[in-house]
Coordinates of C-alpha atoms in Angstrom, one line a residue:
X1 CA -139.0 37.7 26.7
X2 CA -139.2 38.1 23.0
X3 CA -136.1 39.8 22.5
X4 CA -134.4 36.8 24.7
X5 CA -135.9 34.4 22.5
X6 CA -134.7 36.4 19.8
X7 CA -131.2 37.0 20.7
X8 CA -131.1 33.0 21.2
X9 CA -132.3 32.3 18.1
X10 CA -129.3 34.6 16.4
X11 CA -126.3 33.2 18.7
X12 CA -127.5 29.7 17.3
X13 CA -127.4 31.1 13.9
X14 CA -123.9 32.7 14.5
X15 CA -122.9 29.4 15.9
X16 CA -124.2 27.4 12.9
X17 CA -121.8 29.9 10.6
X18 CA -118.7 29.3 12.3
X19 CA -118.8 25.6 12.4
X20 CA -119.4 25.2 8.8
X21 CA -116.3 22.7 7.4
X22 CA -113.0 24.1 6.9
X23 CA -112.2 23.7 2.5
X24 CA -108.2 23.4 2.1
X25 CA -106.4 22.3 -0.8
X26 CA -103.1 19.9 -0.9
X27 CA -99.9 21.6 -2.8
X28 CA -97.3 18.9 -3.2
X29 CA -94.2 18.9 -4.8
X30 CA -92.6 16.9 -7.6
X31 CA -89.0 15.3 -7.9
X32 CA -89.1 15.2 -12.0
X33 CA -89.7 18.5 -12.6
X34 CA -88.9 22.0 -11.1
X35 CA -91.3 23.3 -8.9
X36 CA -92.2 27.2 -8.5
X37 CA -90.6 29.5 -5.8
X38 CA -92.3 29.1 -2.4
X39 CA -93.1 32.7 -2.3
X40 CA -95.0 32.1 -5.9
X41 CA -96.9 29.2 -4.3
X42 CA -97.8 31.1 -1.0
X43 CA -99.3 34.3 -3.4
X44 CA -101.1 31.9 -5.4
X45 CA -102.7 30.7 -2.3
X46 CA -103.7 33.7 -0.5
X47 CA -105.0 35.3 -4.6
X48 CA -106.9 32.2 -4.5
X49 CA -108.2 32.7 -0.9
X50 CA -107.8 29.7 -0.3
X51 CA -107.6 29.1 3.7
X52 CA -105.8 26.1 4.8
X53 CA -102.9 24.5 2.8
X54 CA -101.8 21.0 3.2
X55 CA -98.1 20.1 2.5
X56 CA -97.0 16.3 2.1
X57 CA -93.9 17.4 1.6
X58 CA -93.0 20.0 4.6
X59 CA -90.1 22.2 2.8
X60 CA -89.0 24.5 5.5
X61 CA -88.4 27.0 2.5
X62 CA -92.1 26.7 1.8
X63 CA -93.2 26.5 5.8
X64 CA -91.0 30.0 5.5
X65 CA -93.1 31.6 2.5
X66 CA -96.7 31.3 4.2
X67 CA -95.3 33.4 7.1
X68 CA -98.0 36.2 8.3
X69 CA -100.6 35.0 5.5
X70 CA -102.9 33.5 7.9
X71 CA -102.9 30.6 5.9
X72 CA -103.2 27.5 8.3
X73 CA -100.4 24.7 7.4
X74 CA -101.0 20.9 8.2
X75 CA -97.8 19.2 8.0
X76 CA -96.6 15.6 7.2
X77 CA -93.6 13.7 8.6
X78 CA -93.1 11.3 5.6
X79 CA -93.5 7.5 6.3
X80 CA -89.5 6.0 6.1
X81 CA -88.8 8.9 9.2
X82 CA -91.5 7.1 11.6
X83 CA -89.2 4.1 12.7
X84 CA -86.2 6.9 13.6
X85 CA -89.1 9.3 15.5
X86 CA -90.5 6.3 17.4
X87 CA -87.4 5.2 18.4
X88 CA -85.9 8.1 19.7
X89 CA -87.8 11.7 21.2
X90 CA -84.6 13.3 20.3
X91 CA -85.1 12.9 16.6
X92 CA -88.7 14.1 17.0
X93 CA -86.9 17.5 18.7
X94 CA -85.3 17.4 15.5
X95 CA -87.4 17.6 13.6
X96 CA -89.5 20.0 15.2
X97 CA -86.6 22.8 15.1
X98 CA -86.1 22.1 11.6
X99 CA -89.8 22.3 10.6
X100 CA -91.7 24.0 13.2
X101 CA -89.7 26.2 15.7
X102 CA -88.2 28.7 12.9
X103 CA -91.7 29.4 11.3
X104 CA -94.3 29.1 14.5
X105 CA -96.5 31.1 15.3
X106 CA -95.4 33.2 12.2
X107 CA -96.6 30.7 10.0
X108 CA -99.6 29.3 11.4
X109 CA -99.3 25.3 11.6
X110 CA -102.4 24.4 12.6
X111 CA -101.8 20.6 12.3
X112 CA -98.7 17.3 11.7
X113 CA -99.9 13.8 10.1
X114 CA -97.1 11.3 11.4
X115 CA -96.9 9.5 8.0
X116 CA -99.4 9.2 5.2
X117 CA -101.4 6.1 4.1
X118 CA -99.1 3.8 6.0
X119 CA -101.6 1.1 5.8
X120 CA -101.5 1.0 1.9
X121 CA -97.3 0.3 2.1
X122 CA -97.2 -2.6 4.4
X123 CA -96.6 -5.4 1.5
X124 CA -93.3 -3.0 0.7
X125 CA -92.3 -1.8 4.0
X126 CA -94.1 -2.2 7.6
X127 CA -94.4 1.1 9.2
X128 CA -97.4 0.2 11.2
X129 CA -95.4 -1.4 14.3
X130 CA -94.0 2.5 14.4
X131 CA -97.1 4.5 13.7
X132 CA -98.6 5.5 17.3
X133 CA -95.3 5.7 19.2
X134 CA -93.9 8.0 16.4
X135 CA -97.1 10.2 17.1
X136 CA -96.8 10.3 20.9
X137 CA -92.9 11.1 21.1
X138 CA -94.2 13.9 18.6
X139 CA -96.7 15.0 21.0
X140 CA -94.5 14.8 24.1
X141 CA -91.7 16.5 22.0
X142 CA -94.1 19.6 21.2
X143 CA -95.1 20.1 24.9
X144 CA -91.6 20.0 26.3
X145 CA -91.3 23.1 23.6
X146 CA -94.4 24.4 25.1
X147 CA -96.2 23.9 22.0
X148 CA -99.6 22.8 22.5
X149 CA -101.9 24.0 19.8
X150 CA -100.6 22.1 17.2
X151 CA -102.2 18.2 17.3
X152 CA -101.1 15.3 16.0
X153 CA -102.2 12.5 14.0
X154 CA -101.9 10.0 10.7
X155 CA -103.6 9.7 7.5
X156 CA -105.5 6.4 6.6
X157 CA -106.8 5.6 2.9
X158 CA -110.3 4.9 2.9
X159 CA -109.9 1.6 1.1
X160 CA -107.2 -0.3 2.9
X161 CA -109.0 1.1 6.0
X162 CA -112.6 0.4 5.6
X163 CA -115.1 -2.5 5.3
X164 CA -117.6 -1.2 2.5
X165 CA -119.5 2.2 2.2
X166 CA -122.9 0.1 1.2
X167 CA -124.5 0.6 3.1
X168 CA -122.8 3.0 5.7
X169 CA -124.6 1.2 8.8
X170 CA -122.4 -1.9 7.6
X171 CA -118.9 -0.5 8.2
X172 CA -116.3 -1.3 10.1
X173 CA -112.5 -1.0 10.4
X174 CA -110.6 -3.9 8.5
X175 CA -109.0 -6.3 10.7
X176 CA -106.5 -6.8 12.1
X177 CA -105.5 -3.3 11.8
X178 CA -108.7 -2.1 13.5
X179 CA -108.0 -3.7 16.8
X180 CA -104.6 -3.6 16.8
X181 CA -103.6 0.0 15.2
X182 CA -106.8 2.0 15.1
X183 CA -108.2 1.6 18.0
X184 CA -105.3 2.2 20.6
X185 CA -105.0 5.3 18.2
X186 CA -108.3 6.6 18.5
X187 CA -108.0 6.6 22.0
X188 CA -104.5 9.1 21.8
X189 CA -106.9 11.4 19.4
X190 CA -109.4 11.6 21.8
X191 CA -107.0 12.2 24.7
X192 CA -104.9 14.8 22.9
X193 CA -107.6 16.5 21.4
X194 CA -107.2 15.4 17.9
X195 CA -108.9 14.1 14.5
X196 CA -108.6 11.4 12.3
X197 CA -107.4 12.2 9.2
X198 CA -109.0 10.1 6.3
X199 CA -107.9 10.3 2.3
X200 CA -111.7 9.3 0.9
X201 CA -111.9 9.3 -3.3
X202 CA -116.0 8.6 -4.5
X203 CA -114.0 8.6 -8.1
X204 CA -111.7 5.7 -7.1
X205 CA -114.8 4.0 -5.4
X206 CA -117.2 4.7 -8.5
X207 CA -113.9 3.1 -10.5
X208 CA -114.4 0.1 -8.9
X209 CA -118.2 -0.5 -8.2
X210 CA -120.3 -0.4 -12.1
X211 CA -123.7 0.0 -10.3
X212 CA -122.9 3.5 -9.0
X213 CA -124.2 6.3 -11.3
X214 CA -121.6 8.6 -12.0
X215 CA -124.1 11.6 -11.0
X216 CA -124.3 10.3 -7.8
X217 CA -120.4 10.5 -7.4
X218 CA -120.5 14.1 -9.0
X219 CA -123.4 15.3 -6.6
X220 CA -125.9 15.8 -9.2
X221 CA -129.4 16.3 -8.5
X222 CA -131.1 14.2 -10.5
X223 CA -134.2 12.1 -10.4
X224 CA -133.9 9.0 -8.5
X225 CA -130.1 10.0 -7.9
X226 CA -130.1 8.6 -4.3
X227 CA -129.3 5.4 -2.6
X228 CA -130.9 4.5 0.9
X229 CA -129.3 2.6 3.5
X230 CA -131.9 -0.4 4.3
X231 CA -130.9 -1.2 8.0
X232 CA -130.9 2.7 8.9
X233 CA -133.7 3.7 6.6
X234 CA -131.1 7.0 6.1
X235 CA -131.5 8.5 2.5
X236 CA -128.2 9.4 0.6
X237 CA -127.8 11.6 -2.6
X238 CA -124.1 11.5 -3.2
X239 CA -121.2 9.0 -2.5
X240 CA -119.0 11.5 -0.6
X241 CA -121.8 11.0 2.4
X242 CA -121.9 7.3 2.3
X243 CA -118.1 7.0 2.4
X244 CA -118.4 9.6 5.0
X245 CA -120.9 8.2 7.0
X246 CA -119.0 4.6 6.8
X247 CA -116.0 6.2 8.3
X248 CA -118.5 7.8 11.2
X249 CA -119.8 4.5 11.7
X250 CA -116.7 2.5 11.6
X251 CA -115.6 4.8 14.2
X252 CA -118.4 4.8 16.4
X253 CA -118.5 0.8 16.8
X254 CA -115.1 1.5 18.6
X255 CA -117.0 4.0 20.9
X256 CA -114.6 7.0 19.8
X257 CA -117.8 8.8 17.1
X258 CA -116.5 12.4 19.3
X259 CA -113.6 12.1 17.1
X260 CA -113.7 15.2 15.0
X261 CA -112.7 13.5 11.0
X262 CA -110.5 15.4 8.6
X263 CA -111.2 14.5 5.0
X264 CA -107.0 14.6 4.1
X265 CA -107.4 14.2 0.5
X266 CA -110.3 14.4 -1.9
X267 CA -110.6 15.1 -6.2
X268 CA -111.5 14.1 -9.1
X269 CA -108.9 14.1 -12.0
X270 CA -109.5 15.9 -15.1
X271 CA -107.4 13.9 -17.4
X272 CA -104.7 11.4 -17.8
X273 CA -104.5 7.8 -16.0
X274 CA -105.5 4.2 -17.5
X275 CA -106.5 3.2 -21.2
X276 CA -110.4 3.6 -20.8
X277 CA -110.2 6.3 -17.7
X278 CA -113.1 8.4 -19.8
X279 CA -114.2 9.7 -16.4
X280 CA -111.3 11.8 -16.0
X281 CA -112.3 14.9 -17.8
X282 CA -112.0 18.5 -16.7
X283 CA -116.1 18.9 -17.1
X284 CA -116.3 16.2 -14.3
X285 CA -113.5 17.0 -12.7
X286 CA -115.1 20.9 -12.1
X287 CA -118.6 19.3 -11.3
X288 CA -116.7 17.4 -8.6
X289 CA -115.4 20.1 -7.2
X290 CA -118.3 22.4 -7.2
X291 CA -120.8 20.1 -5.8
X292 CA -118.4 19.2 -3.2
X293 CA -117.4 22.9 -2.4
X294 CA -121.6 23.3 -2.7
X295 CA -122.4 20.8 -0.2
X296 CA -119.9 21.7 2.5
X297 CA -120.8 25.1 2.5
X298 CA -124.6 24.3 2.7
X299 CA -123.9 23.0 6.2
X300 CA -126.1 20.1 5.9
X301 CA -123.3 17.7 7.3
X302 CA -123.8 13.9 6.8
X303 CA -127.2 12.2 7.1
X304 CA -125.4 10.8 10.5
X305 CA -123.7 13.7 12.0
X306 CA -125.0 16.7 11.7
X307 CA -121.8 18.5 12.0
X308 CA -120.2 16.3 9.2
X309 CA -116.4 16.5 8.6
X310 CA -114.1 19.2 10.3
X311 CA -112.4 20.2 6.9
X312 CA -111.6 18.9 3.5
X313 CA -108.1 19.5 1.5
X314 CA -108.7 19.1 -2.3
X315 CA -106.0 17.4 -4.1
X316 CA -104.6 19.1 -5.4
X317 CA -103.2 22.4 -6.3
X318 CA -101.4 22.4 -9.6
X319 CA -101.1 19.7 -11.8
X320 CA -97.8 18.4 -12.4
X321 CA -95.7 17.5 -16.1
X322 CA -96.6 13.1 -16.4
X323 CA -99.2 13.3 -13.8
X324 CA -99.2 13.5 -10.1
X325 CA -95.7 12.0 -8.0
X326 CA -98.3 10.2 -5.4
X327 CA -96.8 6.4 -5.4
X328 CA -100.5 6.1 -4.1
X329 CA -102.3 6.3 -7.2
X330 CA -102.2 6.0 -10.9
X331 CA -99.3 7.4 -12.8
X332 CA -100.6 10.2 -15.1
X333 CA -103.8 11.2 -13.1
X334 CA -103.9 15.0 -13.3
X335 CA -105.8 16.5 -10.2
X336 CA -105.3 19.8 -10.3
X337 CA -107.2 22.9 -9.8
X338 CA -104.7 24.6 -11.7
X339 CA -102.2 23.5 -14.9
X340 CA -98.5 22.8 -14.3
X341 CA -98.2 26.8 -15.3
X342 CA -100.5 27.4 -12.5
X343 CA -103.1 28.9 -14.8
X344 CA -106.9 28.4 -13.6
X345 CA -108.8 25.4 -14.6
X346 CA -111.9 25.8 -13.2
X347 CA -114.1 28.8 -11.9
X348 CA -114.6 27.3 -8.5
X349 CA -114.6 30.0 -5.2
X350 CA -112.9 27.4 -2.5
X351 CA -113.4 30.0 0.4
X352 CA -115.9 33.1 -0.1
X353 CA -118.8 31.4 0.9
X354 CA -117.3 30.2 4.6
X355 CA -116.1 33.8 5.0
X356 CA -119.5 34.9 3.9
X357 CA -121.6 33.1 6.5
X358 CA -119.3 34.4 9.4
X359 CA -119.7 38.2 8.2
X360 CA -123.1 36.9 8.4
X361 CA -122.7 36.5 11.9
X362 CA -121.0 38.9 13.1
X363 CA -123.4 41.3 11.6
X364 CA -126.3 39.3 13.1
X365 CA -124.2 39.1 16.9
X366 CA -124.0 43.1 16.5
X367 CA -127.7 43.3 16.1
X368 CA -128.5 40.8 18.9
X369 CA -126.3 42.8 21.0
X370 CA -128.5 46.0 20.2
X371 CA -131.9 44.5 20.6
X372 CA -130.3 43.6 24.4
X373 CA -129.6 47.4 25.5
X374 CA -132.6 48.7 27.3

């Protein structure tokens, strides 16, 4: 009896390892400047250890370079292809054999966002009316090419998405796009097995709102660095949480809170922006990074879900000569973890401590399994 109760205890420990969140980082590429050689990128990556990649800009040459790396890939169709790929299967095939069949399983794509942010455009162009049938003649298009473990989904911005983050218990999807976009998309995530992929910024956020402490955006533990949600009595002691939390909830009023969430993009730039921007420094930007990369691999979750977010992708790799190319956000904003000469900026391990806590458990499952013998 002991040694059952025992070996229980350990296969919920080895459990708890493995579901610890999944920390990525976003490499995208720029049209003003020359970028590096694929294969330079995909060494980077893998000398970094850095486990899953995400690429806005799906280069088949680049797809090609993270062959047999065991790097996962998450993928993006760009916004101005969804009209042709919702109009027309065919052009999703097309896409697929341009982007997917040469590389896969070699390279391992793990995951395709059907646009980016397409909420944030519709004053320019209206992609909405395009989003979910884009998505499904994706998902049909994979299966007829017997494809089946790569899901597919979109990428909303937190703020043209969400109500508020204060408190968390408040929050709910911003009509009319809640009813008439999210929803009916929720329910093809949750039939296909998918997540919801959300771009979620606590620097943008802190920007905007003067009553947030800025240690409470950067995860710092200091005295009386909390905020408590009144209505749910929950405790929070950093903004990543709440905004978290506020997608969770806004998600769960919709009855669809078995979603797994993706956080698609997330940083803290070290420089560049606005006149005033005195928050984008590199010491911030690295006490960003390593409370965030902290917290996830403590495997604490979100004071609402235990399990918290699915993974996270940094953004973003390398900084790029005049800022980032995101249309997105500020012009000049550098939010890389490394210089445009791809040299390191900060002394932040993205991956060692998730591959820690499953040696962890292997070691822990081999024990269990010789306590068992007789």
């Amino acid at each position: 009896m002991p040694s059952f109760l025992f070996i229980s205890l350990l296969l919920s420990f080895i459990h708890f390892s493995f579901s610890l969140p999944s920390i990525g980082v976003t490499y995208s590429t720029t049209t003003t400047t020359a970028s590096p050689p694929p294969d330079k990128i995909s060494a980077t990556i893998s000398t970094l250890k850095i486990p899953n990649v995400r690429l806005p800009d799906a280069d088949p040459s680049l797809i090609k370079a993270f062959a047999f790396t065991n790097t996962s890939l998450f993928l993006s169709i760009p916004n101005p292809l969804l009209p042709a790929v919702a109009a027309n299967r065919s052009l999703a095939l097309r896409w697929l054999y341009r982007h997917i069949l040469p590389f896969y399983p070699r390279s391992k794509i793990t995951l395709i966002s059907v646009g980016n942010a397409v909420l944030d455009s519709v004053a320019e162009q209206d992609f909405t009316p395009y989003l979910l049938p884009a998505m499904r003649n994706l998902h049909l298009a994979l299966h007829e090419l017997g494809i089946k473990k790569i899901p597919v989904s979109t990428t909303f911005s937190f703020f043209s998405t969400i109500t508020t983050a204060f408190p968390p218990s408040s929050a709910e999807f911003q009509q009319p796009a809640g009813d008439l976009i999210i929803k009916p998309l929720l329910q093809f995530l949750e039939e296909t097995n998918s997540s919801f992929l959300i771009n979620l910024y606590p620097y943008n956020l802190y920007r905007l709102n003067s009553e947030i402490p800025v240690g409470f955006a950067l995860f710092q533990d200091y005295p009386f660095n909390f905020r408590d949600d009144l209505v749910t009595g929950v405790r929070y002691f950093n903004l990543f949480d709440m905004m978290a939390d506020s997608v969770l909830t806004a998600m769960a009023v919709m009855g669809y809170e078995s979603v797994p969430v993706i956080v698609a993009e997330t940083g803290w730039p070290s420089g560049g922006g606005e006149a005033g921007e005195v928050e984008a420094n590199e010491a911030y930007a690295e006490m960003y990074l390593k409370g965030l990369v902290r917290h996830l691999k403590s495997g604490v979750g979100t004071p609402l879900k235990k399990d918290g977010v699915a993974e996270v992708y940094v953004y973003e790799l390398m900084d790029h000569e005049g800022g980032n190319n995101d249309n997105n956000k500020v012009k000049g904003r550098k939010w890389g973890i490394l210089t445009e000469n791809m040299t390191r900026k900060f002394n932040v391990e993205i991956s060692s401590g998730v591959k820690n806590y499953g040696l962890m458990g292997i070691f822990l499952f081999l024990i269990a399994i010789f306590y068992a013998l007789p």
